[in-house]
Amino acid sequence: MHAWPASEVPALPGQGRDLRIHDTATGGLVTLDPGPVARIYVCGITPYDATHMGHAATYNAFDLVQRVWLDTKRQVHYVQNVTDVDDPLLERADRDGVDWTALAEKETALFREDMTALRMLPPRHYIGAVEAIPGIVPLVERLRDAGAAYELEGDIYFSVESDPHFGQVSHLDAAAMRLLSAERGGDPDRPGKKNPLDPMLWMAAREGEPSWDGGSLGRGRPGWHIECVAIALDHLGMGFDVQGGGSDLAFPHHEMGASHAQALTGEFPMAKAYVHAGMVGLDGEKMSKSKGNLVFVSQLRREGVDPAAIRLTLLAHHYRSDWEWTDQVLQDALARLDRWRAAVSRPDGPPAEALVGEIRAALADDLDSPAALEAVDRWAALQQETGGTDTGAPGVVSRAVDALLGVAL
Ligand code: 5CA
Ligand code: ZN
């Protein structure tokens, strides 16, 4: 599947900093030490509706990870999936009387447009679940043949007990896991399972639903977690630097994915850091396609809102906090964008080297984008109050804001 066009990332003077980031698995900050090629997998959308601010906030966080790494002169090997076959997609297509493949294509196309408008750097590999099926089947067969998976009425389940490290991503107790499993695509109450938490790896073909040739597994379609594992292992291998997504993916998705990969390879861990973005809400509830309380990127764009202001709204919140989308946060970002644009349009200003260092330091410190924005605010205010004589400064600020924050002034 093709991704979307990359916006150019200007090179900056001086030296970028290594990223220290919160890892859900260890519960603390870890300083990542990727080699010359940093490896990151970020879970992509399930394309049954348009990109909302929650999605955009999560992808913004991982775009910052990329930008910090690029600033240290590393290459970034970024992989993202599209869950282009799954229950919610099929259910929505059914409800609306449309073809599920057409729905997935339409919403994925819109996502690409939204990501391009927001200047999110594209993944190097953008892979759909459907196109990954030929790679998924042998993995499920291997898990089954190794005794880490079992059959139940034609469906194949992963046995969570086959991974000694199961539970070490999210650190939840059994009751919490069971609850979340039921909420997030699992079937803990299905009779006959060895452990209620065991997730499906391969679902045997159902009447009226799409299915694919699964070799010795029979016709069917893949489970959710094995989709991301197959794509990640194929393009990144084990021990990659960051597995990313929203906090609602820590369990079961990332927990199960890690266990699948660890059971398959005998290696640990699948990812050096499991990084989770907070949830964006609207009217007191998590923004979600199933609840329908949504603000869409594409809707705001249609209304003429500058995508740079949408991006600044996201950046004004720390990626790990849960926050509410309101009209006010967007108004604040629009005002900030105006101030910054006025500042970089002047012929000179206070020196910008220290500011570039402050933005770098803020982002390297667990992606503290609010602190980075405040540093730019201070430079713009100083220029407004006392002026400055450095004729190169406005250009340096503009390039730094573009390269490190993805905002084109
Ligand atoms: N296709 C799967 C991942 S493999 C999926 O979760 N798709 S999704 O469309 O539901 O979500 C895409 C990404 O947006 C996920 O990382 C999810 O955690 C994140 N996300 C969803 N809702 C919100 C929200 N309200 N706030 C922040 N992030 C969110
Ligand atoms: Zn995923």
XYZ file of C-alpha atoms in Angstrom, residues 2-380:
379
model
C 1.390 3.460 -0.719
C 1.823 5.947 2.117
C 1.707 9.715 1.564
C 4.214 12.325 0.411
C 6.918 13.473 2.803
C 7.304 17.134 3.594
C 10.917 18.218 3.554
C 12.749 18.305 6.887
C 15.201 21.225 6.990
C 18.659 20.490 8.421
C 19.484 22.481 11.540
C 22.747 23.850 12.863
C 24.273 22.148 15.923
C 23.655 18.759 17.393
C 20.360 16.955 18.077
C 19.794 15.100 21.357
C 19.092 11.480 22.146
C 15.511 10.709 23.074
C 14.467 9.777 26.596
C 10.925 8.456 26.580
C 8.378 6.827 28.855
C 8.165 3.065 28.427
C 4.929 1.453 29.607
C 6.644 -1.908 30.148
C 9.204 -0.646 32.664
C 6.954 2.151 33.912
C 9.753 4.710 33.666
C 11.826 6.813 31.333
C 14.333 5.047 29.111
C 17.054 6.659 27.040
C 16.882 4.986 23.672
C 20.098 4.124 21.963
C 19.131 3.194 18.433
C 21.890 2.435 15.982
C 22.324 4.468 12.804
C 18.892 3.226 11.738
C 16.178 3.690 14.368
C 13.274 1.263 14.092
C 9.688 2.130 15.019
C 6.331 0.470 14.510
C 3.194 2.545 15.035
C -0.248 0.984 14.935
C -2.309 2.472 12.127
C -6.000 3.155 11.715
C -8.917 0.839 11.234
C -10.355 2.709 8.257
C -14.108 2.766 8.850
C -14.411 6.470 9.620
C -12.402 9.670 9.156
C -9.325 10.692 11.167
C -10.366 12.370 14.404
C -8.304 14.509 16.778
C -7.472 11.514 18.958
C -5.842 9.715 16.041
C -4.086 12.909 14.972
C -2.714 13.448 18.500
C -1.321 9.917 18.641
C 0.335 10.183 15.216
C 1.685 13.589 16.185
C 3.514 12.017 19.145
C 5.240 9.454 16.954
C 6.003 12.012 14.288
C 7.951 13.877 16.978
C 9.887 10.689 17.765
C 10.876 10.511 14.099
C 11.876 14.156 14.001
C 14.051 13.889 17.120
C 15.839 10.893 15.601
C 16.275 12.595 12.217
C 17.782 15.564 14.054
C 20.451 13.213 15.450
C 21.329 12.356 11.838
C 19.909 8.879 12.093
C 17.815 7.220 9.484
C 14.383 6.174 10.658
C 12.791 2.951 9.608
C 9.135 3.614 10.349
C 6.427 1.027 9.729
C 2.685 1.531 10.066
C -0.232 -0.772 9.302
C -3.815 -0.295 8.177
C -6.297 -2.719 9.730
C -8.215 -2.986 6.488
C -10.184 -6.045 7.507
C -11.646 -6.426 11.008
C -15.033 -6.664 12.745
C -15.678 -2.913 13.202
C -14.968 -2.230 9.534
C -17.232 -5.052 8.359
C -19.966 -3.975 10.790
C -19.867 -0.345 9.616
C -19.940 -1.363 5.950
C -22.907 -3.618 6.707
C -24.745 -0.879 8.605
C -24.243 1.617 5.793
C -24.887 -0.866 2.984
C -21.514 -0.232 1.340
C -18.769 -2.539 0.157
C -16.196 -2.996 2.946
C -13.212 -2.703 0.603
C -14.554 0.552 -0.850
C -15.101 1.929 2.665
C -11.553 0.996 3.704
C -10.065 2.536 0.570
C -12.027 5.750 0.937
C -11.134 6.284 4.594
C -7.482 5.338 4.069
C -7.280 7.885 1.234
C -8.727 10.537 3.529
C -6.262 9.581 6.277
C -3.378 10.073 3.835
C -4.702 13.528 2.963
C -5.062 14.442 6.630
C -1.557 13.216 7.469
C -0.103 15.143 4.522
C -1.918 18.332 5.530
C -0.644 17.966 9.109
C 2.918 17.395 7.860
C 3.227 13.995 9.516
C 6.211 12.209 8.004
C 5.105 9.044 6.200
C 6.151 5.531 7.187
C 8.687 3.825 4.960
C 6.380 0.810 4.802
C 2.622 1.272 4.947
C 1.063 -2.176 5.005
C -2.550 -3.319 4.966
C -3.759 -6.349 6.920
C -5.117 -7.923 3.743
C -1.808 -7.702 1.906
C -0.062 -9.127 4.993
C -2.165 -12.331 5.047
C 0.366 -14.481 3.113
C 2.925 -13.628 5.805
C 0.505 -14.134 8.701
C -0.543 -17.695 7.809
C 2.895 -19.318 8.295
C 3.330 -17.538 11.633
C 0.046 -18.943 12.932
C 1.011 -22.382 11.639
C 4.333 -22.133 13.451
C 2.670 -21.110 16.721
C 0.214 -23.996 16.401
C 2.945 -26.517 15.561
C 5.001 -25.320 18.538
C 2.031 -25.846 20.895
C 1.584 -22.118 21.530
C -1.775 -22.094 19.757
C -4.788 -24.407 19.656
C -7.940 -24.934 17.661
C -11.450 -24.282 18.874
C -14.289 -25.067 16.439
C -12.075 -24.216 13.483
C -10.712 -20.963 14.968
C -7.107 -20.802 16.155
C -6.305 -19.222 19.532
C -2.992 -18.123 20.970
C -2.246 -19.542 24.392
C -1.086 -16.646 26.572
C 0.594 -19.122 28.886
C 3.099 -19.982 26.165
C 4.951 -16.700 26.762
C 6.686 -16.484 30.145
C 6.751 -12.694 29.751
C 2.993 -12.342 29.226
C 1.723 -9.373 31.255
C 4.976 -7.459 31.231
C 3.856 -4.724 28.854
C 0.750 -3.505 30.664
C 1.187 -4.960 34.198
C -2.535 -5.388 34.786
C -4.152 -7.858 37.147
C -6.258 -10.705 35.792
C -9.596 -8.989 36.476
C -8.573 -5.798 34.666
C -7.255 -7.821 31.737
C -10.481 -9.736 31.448
C -12.544 -6.568 31.473
C -10.425 -4.837 28.844
C -10.248 -7.946 26.715
C -14.076 -7.996 26.509
C -14.171 -4.265 25.711
C -11.446 -4.309 23.096
C -12.155 -7.058 20.637
C -11.520 -10.175 22.763
C -13.980 -12.936 23.701
C -13.146 -13.950 27.299
C -16.545 -15.585 27.793
C -16.350 -17.997 24.887
C -16.604 -21.538 26.280
C -13.798 -23.981 25.524
C -10.857 -21.583 25.664
C -7.849 -22.652 27.713
C -7.522 -19.202 29.233
C -10.310 -16.620 28.872
C -7.724 -14.049 27.740
C -6.397 -16.133 24.828
C -6.807 -14.022 21.665
C -7.742 -15.297 18.242
C -4.965 -15.734 15.703
C -7.046 -17.024 12.828
C -10.825 -16.870 12.490
C -12.353 -19.605 10.339
C -14.482 -18.294 7.458
C -17.946 -17.083 8.524
C -21.007 -17.031 6.296
C -21.250 -13.709 4.464
C -17.821 -12.491 5.556
C -14.623 -12.211 3.515
C -12.088 -15.019 3.873
C -8.718 -16.001 2.462
C -6.815 -19.194 1.852
C -5.067 -20.066 5.108
C -3.141 -23.157 3.970
C -3.355 -25.803 6.701
C -5.443 -23.366 8.796
C -8.314 -23.508 6.318
C -10.077 -20.467 4.890
C -10.463 -17.531 7.225
C -9.069 -14.175 8.245
C -6.390 -13.046 10.663
C -6.808 -11.903 14.248
C -5.893 -8.334 15.107
C -2.683 -8.718 17.101
C -0.929 -11.165 14.779
C -1.475 -8.674 11.949
C 0.807 -6.094 13.558
C 3.322 -8.732 14.663
C 3.661 -10.170 11.167
C 4.171 -6.727 9.654
C 6.609 -5.596 12.363
C 8.728 -8.759 12.245
C 8.772 -8.755 8.459
C 9.979 -5.157 8.180
C 11.804 -4.502 11.451
C 12.680 -7.818 13.083
C 12.800 -8.396 16.860
C 14.166 -5.897 19.358
C 13.114 -2.767 17.473
C 13.227 0.546 19.284
C 9.634 1.705 19.741
C 6.209 0.111 19.521
C 3.710 2.952 19.516
C 0.019 3.681 19.762
C -2.622 5.230 21.977
C -2.916 4.114 25.604
C -5.983 2.048 24.690
C -3.643 -0.291 22.796
C -1.410 -1.210 25.749
C -3.810 -4.015 26.598
C -4.697 -6.262 24.938
C -3.144 -5.266 21.624
C 0.487 -4.559 22.496
C 0.573 -7.091 25.317
C -0.678 -9.847 23.007
C 1.483 -8.742 20.115
C 4.590 -8.875 22.268
C 3.659 -12.363 23.452
C 3.012 -13.615 19.919
C 6.413 -12.339 18.773
C 8.248 -13.641 21.834
C 6.638 -17.082 21.535
C 7.506 -17.178 17.836
C 11.148 -16.201 18.152
C 12.111 -17.148 21.707
C 13.576 -13.646 21.989
C 12.628 -10.888 24.439
C 11.561 -8.122 24.212
C 9.883 -7.464 20.911
C 10.333 -3.708 21.392
C 12.770 -1.795 23.576
C 10.081 0.715 24.533
C 6.287 0.566 24.451
C 5.172 4.139 24.071
C 1.563 5.187 24.582
C -0.167 8.464 23.883
C -2.980 9.727 26.106
C -6.607 9.798 25.037
C -8.208 12.879 23.547
C -11.769 13.404 24.669
C -14.757 15.485 23.729
C -17.556 16.423 26.142
C -16.069 14.344 28.936
C -15.641 11.094 27.019
C -12.837 9.510 25.011
C -13.245 10.472 21.368
C -14.087 7.273 19.561
C -15.563 6.083 16.328
C -17.877 3.757 18.192
C -19.236 6.535 20.464
C -19.451 9.009 17.606
C -18.294 12.049 19.659
C -15.791 13.168 17.073
C -13.991 16.181 15.695
C -12.513 15.257 12.331
C -9.323 16.672 10.854
C -10.953 16.706 7.410
C -14.011 18.578 8.700
C -11.863 21.355 10.174
C -9.839 21.514 6.969
C -13.050 21.872 4.963
C -14.074 24.713 7.263
C -10.831 26.433 6.308
C -8.897 25.883 9.540
C -5.158 26.044 8.842
C -3.680 22.543 9.409
C -0.702 24.225 11.111
C -3.099 25.447 13.808
C -4.527 21.937 14.233
C -0.981 20.688 14.658
C -0.186 23.423 17.187
C -3.273 22.414 19.167
C -1.951 18.860 19.392
C 1.547 20.060 20.302
C 0.193 22.247 23.112
C -0.658 19.074 25.075
C 1.880 16.631 26.425
C 1.487 13.406 24.476
C 1.038 11.309 27.620
C -1.773 13.357 29.122
C -5.444 12.774 28.470
C -7.025 16.012 27.322
C -10.224 17.480 25.974
C -10.701 18.999 22.564
C -12.529 22.333 22.906
C -13.032 25.292 20.658
C -10.833 27.303 23.007
C -7.723 25.103 22.535
C -8.035 25.612 18.793
C -8.517 29.387 19.195
C -5.387 29.526 21.375
C -3.408 27.703 18.684
C -4.664 30.036 15.948
C -3.543 33.051 18.004
C -0.138 31.450 18.639
C 0.293 30.683 14.932
C -0.403 34.337 14.097
C 2.176 35.529 16.656
C 4.819 33.118 15.380
C 4.173 33.951 11.726
C 4.436 37.660 12.442
C 7.696 37.066 14.317
C 9.442 35.035 11.601
C 8.290 37.496 8.937
C 10.391 40.297 10.420
C 13.840 40.981 8.972
C 15.710 40.314 12.218
C 15.319 39.221 15.826
C 17.115 37.992 18.939
C 19.677 35.216 18.301
C 18.007 31.834 17.785
C 20.739 29.303 18.699
C 19.657 29.055 22.330
C 16.042 28.580 21.254
C 16.966 25.690 18.951
C 18.756 24.097 21.910
C 15.691 24.579 24.117
C 13.347 22.978 21.589
C 15.740 20.061 21.230
C 16.070 19.637 24.980
C 12.308 19.781 25.510
C 11.542 17.152 22.864
C 14.374 14.868 23.941
C 12.849 14.938 27.433
C 9.888 12.616 26.844
C 8.579 14.699 23.929
C 7.731 17.737 26.029
C 6.162 19.678 23.180
C 4.333 22.195 25.458
C 7.758 23.260 26.790
C 9.055 23.559 23.222
C 6.119 25.813 22.292
C 6.719 27.997 25.349
C 10.348 28.439 24.327
C 9.265 29.678 20.886
C 6.671 31.923 22.568
C 9.442 33.503 24.654
C 11.600 34.176 21.598
C 8.656 35.753 19.753
